[in-house]
Short mmCIF file of C-alpha atoms in Angstrom, two decimals:
data_model
loop_
_atom_site.label_atom_id
_atom_site.label_comp_id
_atom_site.label_asym_id
_atom_site.label_seq_id
_atom_site.Cartn_x
_atom_site.Cartn_y
_atom_site.Cartn_z
CA MET A 30 17.14 -0.14 -6.49
CA LYS A 31 14.84 0.05 -4.03
CA ARG A 32 14.28 -3.60 -2.67
CA ARG A 33 14.46 -5.05 1.08
CA ASN A 34 17.97 -6.68 1.86
CA PHE A 35 17.79 -10.08 2.07
CA LEU A 36 17.21 -12.02 5.55
CA LYS A 37 14.20 -9.70 7.28
CA VAL A 38 16.26 -12.99 6.56
CA LEU A 39 15.32 -11.86 3.51
CA GLY A 40 15.72 -8.62 4.78
CA ALA A 41 12.91 -7.17 5.68
CA THR A 42 9.30 11.54 1.95
CA SER A 43 11.55 16.69 -0.16
CA LEU A 44 8.61 18.34 0.13
CA SER A 45 8.50 18.09 3.49
CA LEU A 46 5.81 20.00 4.98
CA SER A 47 4.64 20.51 8.57
CA MET A 48 1.08 20.09 9.27
CA SER A 49 1.28 24.01 9.15
CA GLY A 50 2.49 23.92 5.86
CA PHE A 51 1.92 27.08 4.07
CA SER A 52 -1.43 27.81 6.46
CA ASN A 53 0.52 31.07 8.05
CA ALA A 54 0.44 32.29 4.67
CA PRO A 55 -2.06 35.41 4.12
CA LYS A 56 -5.69 34.49 3.70
CA PRO A 57 -6.49 33.91 -0.14
CA ILE A 58 -7.89 37.15 -1.92
CA LYS A 59 -10.75 35.01 -3.11
CA LYS A 60 -11.90 32.35 -0.65
CA GLN A 61 -13.03 29.39 -2.68
CA LYS A 62 -15.39 26.46 -2.16
CA VAL A 63 -13.32 23.24 -2.81
CA LEU A 64 -14.77 19.82 -3.02
CA VAL A 65 -12.58 16.92 -1.88
CA VAL A 66 -13.65 13.58 -3.10
CA GLY A 67 -12.48 10.83 -0.48
CA ALA A 68 -11.53 10.72 3.31
CA GLY A 69 -8.09 9.13 2.85
CA MET A 70 -4.81 10.16 3.77
CA ALA A 71 -4.75 12.44 0.63
CA GLY A 72 -8.49 14.00 0.95
CA LEU A 73 -7.66 14.29 4.31
CA ALA A 74 -4.13 16.21 4.08
CA ALA A 75 -5.40 18.54 1.35
CA ALA A 76 -8.76 19.22 2.90
CA LYS A 77 -6.78 20.05 6.33
CA GLN A 78 -4.41 22.32 4.44
CA LEU A 79 -7.12 24.04 2.35
CA ALA A 80 -9.24 24.90 5.38
CA LEU A 81 -6.26 25.82 7.78
CA ALA A 82 -5.10 28.50 4.44
CA GLY A 83 -8.71 29.91 4.76
CA HIS A 84 -10.83 27.69 2.19
CA GLU A 85 -14.40 26.25 2.48
CA VAL A 86 -13.67 22.92 2.60
CA VAL A 87 -16.70 19.56 1.98
CA VAL A 88 -15.13 16.25 2.24
CA LEU A 89 -17.23 13.45 0.34
CA GLU A 90 -16.37 10.35 1.43
CA ALA A 91 -18.46 7.24 0.03
CA ARG A 92 -17.99 4.82 3.39
CA GLU A 93 -19.25 5.10 6.56
CA ARG A 94 -15.60 5.47 7.76
CA LEU A 95 -12.85 7.43 7.30
CA GLY A 96 -9.45 6.75 5.98
CA GLY A 97 -10.01 5.06 2.79
CA ARG A 98 -6.99 2.34 2.71
CA ILE A 99 -6.03 2.99 5.88
CA TRP A 100 -8.46 1.58 8.35
CA THR A 101 -7.96 0.46 12.02
CA ASN A 102 -10.40 -2.04 12.88
CA ARG A 103 -11.58 -2.42 16.71
CA LYS A 104 -13.49 -5.85 16.65
CA TRP A 105 -10.84 -6.84 19.00
CA ALA A 106 -11.38 -4.34 21.88
CA ASP A 107 -7.41 -4.65 23.30
CA ALA A 108 -5.75 -5.25 20.03
CA PRO A 109 -6.92 -2.96 17.42
CA MET A 110 -5.58 -3.98 13.86
CA ASP A 111 -4.54 -2.38 10.90
CA LEU A 112 -6.34 -3.91 8.06
CA GLY A 113 -4.93 -1.52 5.59
CA ALA A 114 -1.77 0.90 5.59
CA SER A 115 0.41 -0.54 8.44
CA TRP A 116 3.69 1.04 8.57
CA ILE A 117 5.49 4.46 8.92
CA HIS A 118 7.92 2.97 6.41
CA MET A 119 11.72 4.24 7.42
CA MET A 120 10.97 6.67 9.67
CA ASP A 121 13.89 9.22 9.58
CA GLY A 122 12.83 12.22 7.50
CA ASN A 123 9.38 10.83 6.81
CA PRO A 124 6.82 13.62 6.98
CA LEU A 125 4.45 10.96 8.65
CA THR A 126 6.93 10.89 12.04
CA ALA A 127 6.08 14.33 12.50
CA LEU A 128 2.62 13.54 12.14
CA ALA A 129 2.32 11.21 14.18
CA LYS A 130 4.11 12.71 16.88
CA GLN A 131 1.41 15.80 17.14
CA ALA A 132 -1.38 13.07 16.91
CA GLY A 133 0.14 11.83 20.00
CA ALA A 134 0.08 8.08 18.05
CA ARG A 135 2.72 5.56 19.79
CA THR A 136 4.69 3.95 17.54
CA PHE A 137 6.68 0.53 17.52
CA VAL A 138 9.64 0.26 15.71
CA THR A 139 10.17 -3.12 13.64
CA SER A 140 13.23 -4.37 11.86
CA TYR A 141 13.23 -6.90 9.10
CA ASP A 142 16.84 -8.14 10.15
CA SER A 143 14.55 -9.40 13.18
CA ALA A 144 13.49 -12.77 11.24
CA ILE A 145 13.47 -16.47 11.05
CA PHE A 146 13.57 -18.47 8.08
CA TYR A 147 11.83 -21.41 7.24
CA ASN A 148 12.52 -24.21 4.23
CA THR A 149 9.57 -25.84 2.44
CA ASP A 150 9.96 -28.71 5.03
CA GLY A 151 8.87 -26.59 7.74
CA LYS A 152 12.30 -26.59 9.46
CA PRO A 153 14.46 -23.44 10.26
CA ALA A 154 16.71 -22.90 7.37
CA SER A 155 20.67 -23.69 7.74
CA GLU A 156 23.25 -21.20 7.71
CA ALA A 157 24.47 -23.01 4.34
CA LEU A 158 20.63 -22.37 3.00
CA GLN A 159 20.80 -19.02 4.47
CA THR A 160 23.53 -17.77 2.56
CA GLU A 161 22.45 -19.98 -0.62
CA MET A 162 19.22 -17.63 -0.46
CA ALA A 163 21.17 -14.63 0.13
CA GLN A 164 23.19 -15.18 -3.21
CA LEU A 165 20.47 -15.79 -4.93
CA ASP A 166 18.85 -12.78 -4.00
CA ASP A 167 22.01 -10.69 -5.06
CA LYS A 168 22.35 -12.32 -8.14
CA ILE A 169 18.12 -11.65 -9.11
CA ALA A 170 18.98 -8.04 -8.31
CA ASN A 171 22.10 -8.05 -10.06
CA ILE A 172 20.02 -9.55 -13.15
CA LEU A 173 16.72 -6.77 -12.84
CA ALA A 174 19.36 -4.03 -12.40
CA GLU A 175 21.65 -4.80 -15.53
CA ALA A 176 18.27 -5.46 -17.35
CA GLN A 177 16.95 -1.76 -16.70
CA ASN A 178 19.82 -1.14 -19.33
CA ALA A 179 18.36 -3.45 -22.11
CA ASP A 180 17.17 -1.87 -25.03
CA ASP A 181 13.23 -3.47 -24.46
CA ASP A 182 11.29 -3.96 -21.41
CA GLN A 183 9.76 -6.76 -20.14
CA SER A 184 8.39 -8.18 -16.84
CA VAL A 185 10.18 -8.67 -13.77
CA ARG A 186 9.36 -12.57 -14.09
CA LYS A 187 10.38 -12.84 -17.68
CA THR A 188 13.30 -11.02 -17.32
CA VAL A 189 14.99 -13.15 -14.34
CA GLN A 190 13.49 -16.69 -15.90
CA ASP A 191 15.64 -15.95 -19.01
CA ALA A 192 18.70 -15.13 -17.27
CA LEU A 193 17.99 -18.17 -14.87
CA GLY A 194 17.48 -20.67 -17.72
CA TRP A 195 14.17 -21.59 -16.22
CA ASP A 196 13.40 -24.29 -18.42
CA HIS A 197 16.57 -26.45 -17.02
CA LEU A 198 16.31 -25.44 -13.20
CA GLY A 199 15.05 -28.33 -10.81
CA GLN A 200 11.68 -27.70 -8.89
CA THR A 201 13.68 -26.51 -5.78
CA GLU A 202 15.46 -24.18 -7.80
CA LYS A 203 12.56 -22.60 -8.72
CA GLN A 204 10.86 -22.74 -5.52
CA LYS A 205 13.71 -20.74 -4.19
CA ALA A 206 13.70 -18.08 -7.15
CA ASN A 207 10.17 -17.90 -7.04
CA PHE A 208 10.32 -17.11 -3.26
CA VAL A 209 12.80 -14.41 -3.98
CA LEU A 210 10.32 -12.62 -6.47
CA ASN A 211 7.54 -12.56 -4.27
CA SER A 212 9.34 -11.72 -0.57
CA VAL A 213 11.39 -9.19 -2.24
CA TYR A 214 9.01 -7.77 -5.04
CA GLU A 215 6.10 -8.83 -5.22
CA GLN A 216 5.21 -8.26 -1.09
CA GLU A 217 6.68 -4.56 -1.82
CA TYR A 218 4.82 -3.67 -4.52
CA ALA A 219 1.76 -5.48 -4.91
CA GLY A 220 2.27 -6.31 -8.53
CA SER A 221 2.44 -9.50 -9.95
CA ALA A 222 6.28 -10.41 -11.68
CA ASP A 223 4.31 -11.21 -14.55
CA ALA A 224 2.99 -7.75 -14.69
CA LEU A 225 5.89 -5.46 -13.02
CA SER A 226 7.99 -3.19 -15.18
CA THR A 227 11.45 -4.18 -15.18
CA TYR A 228 12.69 -0.75 -16.34
CA TRP A 229 10.56 1.14 -13.50
CA PHE A 230 8.96 -1.07 -11.19
CA ASP A 231 11.72 0.52 -7.98
CA ASP A 232 11.62 4.20 -10.10
CA ASP A 233 10.83 5.67 -6.57
CA GLU A 234 12.31 7.12 -3.60
CA GLU A 235 12.68 6.45 0.32
CA TYR A 236 13.63 7.92 3.30
CA ASP A 237 16.24 5.93 6.07
CA GLY A 238 15.69 4.63 9.67
CA ASP A 239 13.41 1.92 10.74
CA ASP A 240 9.71 1.23 9.92
CA GLY A 241 7.25 2.06 12.88
CA LEU A 242 3.78 0.32 13.47
CA PHE A 243 0.83 1.75 15.51
CA PRO A 244 -0.21 -0.02 18.70
CA GLY A 245 -3.30 2.34 19.01
CA GLY A 246 -4.00 1.74 15.07
CA TYR A 247 -3.55 4.30 11.75
CA SER A 248 -6.09 5.65 12.00
CA ALA A 249 -4.81 8.18 14.96
CA LEU A 250 -3.43 10.16 11.78
CA THR A 251 -6.23 10.73 9.67
CA ASP A 252 -8.56 11.33 13.10
CA PHE A 253 -6.21 14.29 13.80
CA LEU A 254 -6.35 15.22 10.04
CA ALA A 255 -10.28 14.93 9.95
CA ARG A 256 -10.62 17.27 13.29
CA GLY A 257 -12.59 20.34 12.49
CA VAL A 258 -13.27 19.49 8.41
CA ARG A 259 -16.72 18.87 7.36
CA ILE A 260 -16.95 15.12 6.34
CA GLU A 261 -20.10 14.20 4.33
CA LYS A 262 -19.93 10.40 4.72
CA GLN A 263 -21.97 7.76 2.51
CA GLN A 264 -21.72 9.66 -0.46
CA VAL A 265 -20.98 7.58 -3.49
CA VAL A 266 -19.79 9.81 -6.16
CA LYS A 267 -21.17 9.20 -9.80
CA GLU A 268 -20.37 12.27 -11.62
CA VAL A 269 -18.13 14.89 -11.49
CA THR A 270 -19.02 17.89 -14.12
CA TRP A 271 -17.00 21.52 -14.44
CA SER A 272 -15.82 24.40 -16.75
CA ALA A 273 -12.82 26.15 -16.88
CA THR A 274 -14.48 29.22 -16.01
CA GLY A 275 -17.81 28.00 -14.46
CA ALA A 276 -18.46 26.11 -10.90
CA VAL A 277 -17.71 22.76 -10.24
CA SER A 278 -20.76 20.41 -9.63
CA ILE A 279 -20.20 16.82 -7.77
CA THR A 280 -23.09 14.35 -8.29
CA THR A 281 -23.63 11.75 -5.48
CA ASP A 282 -26.24 8.76 -5.00
CA LYS A 283 -27.71 11.17 -3.07
CA THR A 284 -27.78 14.74 -3.93
CA THR A 285 -25.73 17.24 -5.78
CA PHE A 286 -22.61 19.17 -4.49
CA SER A 287 -21.55 22.61 -6.21
CA GLY A 288 -18.07 24.34 -5.61
CA ASP A 289 -15.81 26.47 -7.16
CA ARG A 290 -12.70 23.44 -7.32
CA ALA A 291 -12.32 19.73 -6.74
CA VAL A 292 -9.82 17.36 -5.50
CA ILE A 293 -9.85 14.17 -6.65
CA THR A 294 -8.54 11.17 -4.68
CA LEU A 295 -10.12 8.47 -5.78
CA PRO A 296 -8.06 4.98 -5.73
CA LEU A 297 -6.47 4.29 -9.22
CA GLY A 298 -8.35 0.69 -9.07
CA VAL A 299 -11.43 2.95 -8.81
CA LEU A 300 -10.41 5.08 -11.96
CA LYS A 301 -9.73 2.15 -13.60
CA ASN A 302 -13.30 0.81 -13.12
CA GLY A 303 -14.45 3.96 -14.95
CA GLY A 304 -17.94 3.99 -12.46
CA ILE A 305 -17.45 7.46 -12.02
CA LYS A 306 -18.39 10.18 -15.35
CA PHE A 307 -16.09 13.19 -15.60
CA THR A 308 -17.71 15.71 -18.02
CA PRO A 309 -15.86 16.93 -19.71
CA GLY A 310 -13.80 13.84 -20.34
CA LEU A 311 -10.80 13.54 -18.58
CA PRO A 312 -7.61 14.35 -21.10
CA GLN A 313 -6.33 11.71 -22.94
CA ASN A 314 -2.81 11.86 -21.32
CA LYS A 315 -4.75 11.17 -17.48
CA ARG A 316 -6.63 7.98 -19.29
CA ASN A 317 -3.59 6.57 -20.23
CA ALA A 318 -2.00 6.78 -17.40
CA ILE A 319 -5.23 5.17 -15.96
CA SER A 320 -5.53 2.18 -18.03
CA SER A 321 -1.52 1.91 -18.12
CA LEU A 322 -0.52 2.04 -14.27
CA GLY A 323 -1.13 -1.20 -12.61
CA MET A 324 -2.87 -1.60 -9.06
CA GLY A 325 -1.84 -4.32 -6.90
CA PHE A 326 -3.03 -6.75 -4.66
CA PHE A 327 -1.95 -7.16 -0.84
CA ASN A 328 -4.27 -9.13 1.59
CA LYS A 329 -3.79 -9.72 5.31
CA CYS A 330 -5.27 -12.44 7.20
CA PHE A 331 -4.93 -11.90 11.28
CA LEU A 332 -5.11 -15.16 12.82
CA ARG A 333 -5.63 -14.91 17.01
CA PHE A 334 -4.51 -17.81 19.05
CA PRO A 335 -5.12 -18.68 22.68
CA ARG A 336 -1.65 -18.66 22.90
CA VAL A 337 2.03 -17.79 21.21
CA PHE A 338 3.29 -20.95 20.02
CA TRP A 339 6.00 -19.39 17.35
CA PRO A 340 9.24 -17.71 18.43
CA ALA A 341 8.38 -14.72 20.10
CA ASN A 342 11.65 -12.79 19.95
CA TYR A 343 11.48 -12.07 15.91
CA ASP A 344 9.62 -9.74 14.10
CA TRP A 345 9.39 -11.76 10.81
CA LEU A 346 8.57 -15.57 9.92
CA GLU A 347 9.46 -15.99 6.30
CA TYR A 348 8.92 -19.49 4.62
CA VAL A 349 9.44 -21.36 0.73
CA PRO A 350 6.09 -22.84 -0.04
CA ALA A 351 5.58 -25.53 -2.42
CA ARG A 352 3.07 -23.45 -3.89
CA GLN A 353 4.36 -20.11 -5.70
CA GLY A 354 3.28 -17.05 -3.56
CA GLU A 355 1.36 -18.84 -1.15
CA TRP A 356 1.85 -17.73 3.03
CA VAL A 357 5.36 -16.44 2.35
CA GLU A 358 5.39 -13.91 4.67
CA TRP A 359 4.30 -13.59 8.25
CA LEU A 360 4.75 -10.59 11.01
CA ASN A 361 4.60 -11.54 14.87
CA VAL A 362 1.91 -9.37 16.09
CA ALA A 363 2.75 -10.62 19.63
CA ARG A 364 5.77 -8.39 19.81
CA VAL A 365 3.67 -5.35 19.01
CA GLY A 366 0.69 -5.51 20.94
CA GLN A 367 1.47 -8.22 23.63
CA LYS A 368 -1.26 -10.59 22.09
CA PRO A 369 -1.01 -13.79 20.42
CA ILE A 370 -1.83 -12.62 17.15
CA LEU A 371 0.21 -13.50 13.62
CA LEU A 372 -0.52 -11.82 10.67
CA GLY A 373 -0.11 -13.03 7.32
CA PHE A 374 0.71 -11.14 4.03
CA ASN A 375 -0.51 -12.74 0.48
CA ALA A 376 0.35 -10.71 -2.47
CA ALA A 377 -0.08 -10.27 -6.23
CA ASP A 378 -1.65 -13.44 -7.72
CA PHE A 379 -2.20 -15.27 -4.32
CA GLY A 380 -3.67 -12.56 -2.85
CA LYS A 381 -6.15 -11.79 -5.88
CA GLU A 382 -6.84 -15.24 -5.86
CA ILE A 383 -7.97 -15.99 -2.12
CA GLU A 384 -10.35 -12.96 -2.69
CA SER A 385 -12.53 -15.43 -4.00
CA TRP A 386 -12.42 -18.15 -1.42
CA THR A 387 -14.61 -18.59 1.78
CA ASP A 388 -13.48 -16.99 5.39
CA ALA A 389 -13.00 -20.82 6.24
CA LYS A 390 -10.87 -21.93 3.20
CA ILE A 391 -8.09 -19.22 3.45
CA VAL A 392 -8.14 -19.78 7.19
CA ASP A 393 -7.49 -23.31 6.80
CA SER A 394 -4.65 -22.70 4.43
CA ALA A 395 -2.94 -20.61 6.24
CA MET A 396 -3.57 -23.13 9.01
CA GLN A 397 -1.61 -25.59 7.15
CA THR A 398 1.42 -23.64 6.58
CA LEU A 399 1.45 -22.98 10.16
CA ARG A 400 0.90 -26.46 10.74
CA GLY A 401 3.70 -27.75 8.62
CA ILE A 402 6.23 -25.19 10.28
CA PHE A 403 5.06 -25.80 13.70
CA GLY A 404 3.66 -29.30 13.78
CA ALA A 405 0.15 -30.75 14.15
CA GLY A 406 -0.21 -29.90 17.77
CA ILE A 407 -0.60 -26.29 17.10
CA PRO A 408 -3.93 -24.94 18.57
CA ASP A 409 -7.03 -23.39 16.21
CA PRO A 410 -7.01 -20.07 16.04
CA THR A 411 -9.75 -18.64 18.35
CA ASP A 412 -10.60 -15.38 15.78
CA PHE A 413 -9.67 -14.09 12.49
CA GLN A 414 -9.74 -10.71 10.20
CA LEU A 415 -9.21 -10.82 6.69
CA THR A 416 -9.14 -8.61 4.06
CA ARG A 417 -10.51 -8.37 0.49
CA TRP A 418 -9.14 -5.22 -0.84
CA GLY A 419 -9.38 -6.03 -4.53
CA ALA A 420 -13.43 -6.76 -3.95
CA ASP A 421 -13.41 -3.14 -1.94
CA PRO A 422 -15.79 -1.26 -4.38
CA PHE A 423 -14.21 1.84 -3.24
CA ALA A 424 -10.81 0.66 -3.50
CA MET A 425 -10.20 -2.10 -6.01
CA GLY A 426 -6.87 -2.82 -5.15
CA SER A 427 -4.26 -2.28 -2.34
CA TYR A 428 -1.88 0.37 -4.30
CA SER A 429 -0.51 0.95 -7.38
CA PHE A 430 2.80 -0.19 -9.38
CA ASN A 431 5.02 0.66 -11.95
CA ALA A 432 3.14 -2.23 -14.85
CA LEU A 433 5.14 -3.19 -17.98
CA GLY A 434 3.77 -0.84 -20.77
CA SER A 435 3.60 2.17 -18.17
CA ALA A 436 6.30 4.86 -17.44
CA PRO A 437 6.80 7.13 -14.54
CA LYS A 438 5.59 10.26 -16.38
CA MET A 439 2.43 8.88 -16.40
CA ARG A 440 1.95 9.59 -12.31
CA ASP A 441 2.87 13.28 -13.73
CA ALA A 442 0.19 13.09 -16.22
CA LEU A 443 -2.31 11.74 -13.71
CA ALA A 444 -1.70 14.38 -11.03
CA GLN A 445 -2.18 17.26 -13.34
CA PRO A 446 -4.57 19.59 -12.96
CA VAL A 447 -7.65 20.21 -15.40
CA ASP A 448 -8.22 23.50 -16.42
CA GLN A 449 -7.26 24.76 -13.05
CA ARG A 450 -10.73 23.40 -11.50
CA ILE A 451 -9.79 19.64 -11.46
CA PHE A 452 -6.77 18.75 -8.93
CA PHE A 453 -5.90 15.18 -8.61
CA ALA A 454 -4.28 13.50 -5.47
CA GLY A 455 -3.55 9.93 -4.08
CA GLU A 456 -0.48 7.69 -3.49
CA ALA A 457 -0.69 6.80 -7.73
CA THR A 458 0.12 10.33 -8.47
CA ASN A 459 3.28 10.76 -6.19
CA ARG A 460 6.14 9.51 -8.86
CA GLN A 461 8.30 9.23 -5.94
CA TYR A 462 6.81 7.92 -3.23
CA PHE A 463 3.74 5.92 -4.87
CA ALA A 464 2.35 3.02 -3.27
CA THR A 465 2.90 4.71 0.33
CA VAL A 466 0.97 6.74 3.16
CA HIS A 467 3.60 9.22 3.14
CA GLY A 468 3.29 9.75 -0.63
CA ALA A 469 -0.82 10.08 -0.56
CA TYR A 470 -0.34 12.48 2.20
CA LEU A 471 2.26 14.59 0.43
CA SER A 472 0.37 14.35 -2.34
CA GLY A 473 -2.46 15.94 -0.59
CA LEU A 474 -0.50 18.84 0.46
CA ARG A 475 0.54 19.57 -3.11
CA ALA A 476 -2.86 19.41 -4.67
CA ALA A 477 -4.00 21.56 -1.69
CA LYS A 478 -0.84 24.26 -2.27
CA GLU A 479 -2.02 24.12 -6.24
CA ILE A 480 -5.24 25.48 -5.37
CA TRP A 481 -3.94 27.78 -2.74
CA ASN A 482 -1.60 29.46 -5.72
CA VAL A 483 -4.03 30.07 -8.25
CA ALA A 484 -6.74 31.31 -5.52
CA LYS A 485 -4.34 33.70 -3.69
#
């Protein structure tokens, strides 16, 4: 089972092709014009490899910027903040580690073991409570592992609540269990525990080692991949048309582009929304995958203060809230960039709920939690940065998860080319490494290789 060890204090990719990948292979006999939809990690990886292999590539990007769900915001000139993806997860063997080295991007290692854990009353957890919570974490993990062999699938929350005898638990016991469900599962997979499939929520693979942040921003990787690639920004795709033997045509809100083949790297949330027309329609198994797989919510709240008032020597601050899923996880950004910044994460249901709040309400809610831990005398933030990935029309969520009613094979269906003309990439198409940047990167390389194989 893939999960973080308890007590980050709750604890906290193989197709490993290099950037050269297959680019040193002989040039294709028939040069292709390939249209790539989306300048995120998957689209840029595919475009770079196809261009290196000798094809003509045009990337169509709806936004004014590159990166997709990688977004380094430089509002604070002395502290670039990654509003989308943050880490290279488990850096040993991860292809992004080598890519970061090639791009000259410095990383800062964080550890889930470097954490301080606060109880609902705002006080640091006693050793007894930490032991109790570690035991509860193990108990829930064992409940889920056993239920993965049950006759019928159900949601992670129902599985856990049934096994714990939820109706007979006191309020404090429920708060502790909800904390584990949020911190260990919802924060990891972005899906609500009510929607995560017990059978399949953790049906993925992982590398080894620590996680690495980018003090200078994750965009160093996407900027590196974008060098020398033709990218047409502010092109909102409306329709993709093709035939098995003819050209591919992609119509945007501004013009029409034609090519021999296309790579579609749209996020699952955008595919679910159905705002892009495919002519002819997509195969039924692909449509089933789009409707059945889940798109999760994972939002960030960066708070910048005049000074550090929290324990400066920990990477993580963990908190058991009175209200389920509310301001459970905090990252001490001050350790990374030497600036007095805290980053609060909200996932799943609460992460979705706050998207409808005003900025002021979100910041006020965060400050209520911090003042409950560190006292009423802590300073107000001097500035903030917030995300609302579900409201972003070009993302419509943060990353995919295996929802109740879905199955891992659906990701294979989502990745399958159509008529050897339309190819698909993106983290949601990667069965082994979904919901990760390295999964998106590897999917782009995979789609590029599929095109290279049919065009050689």
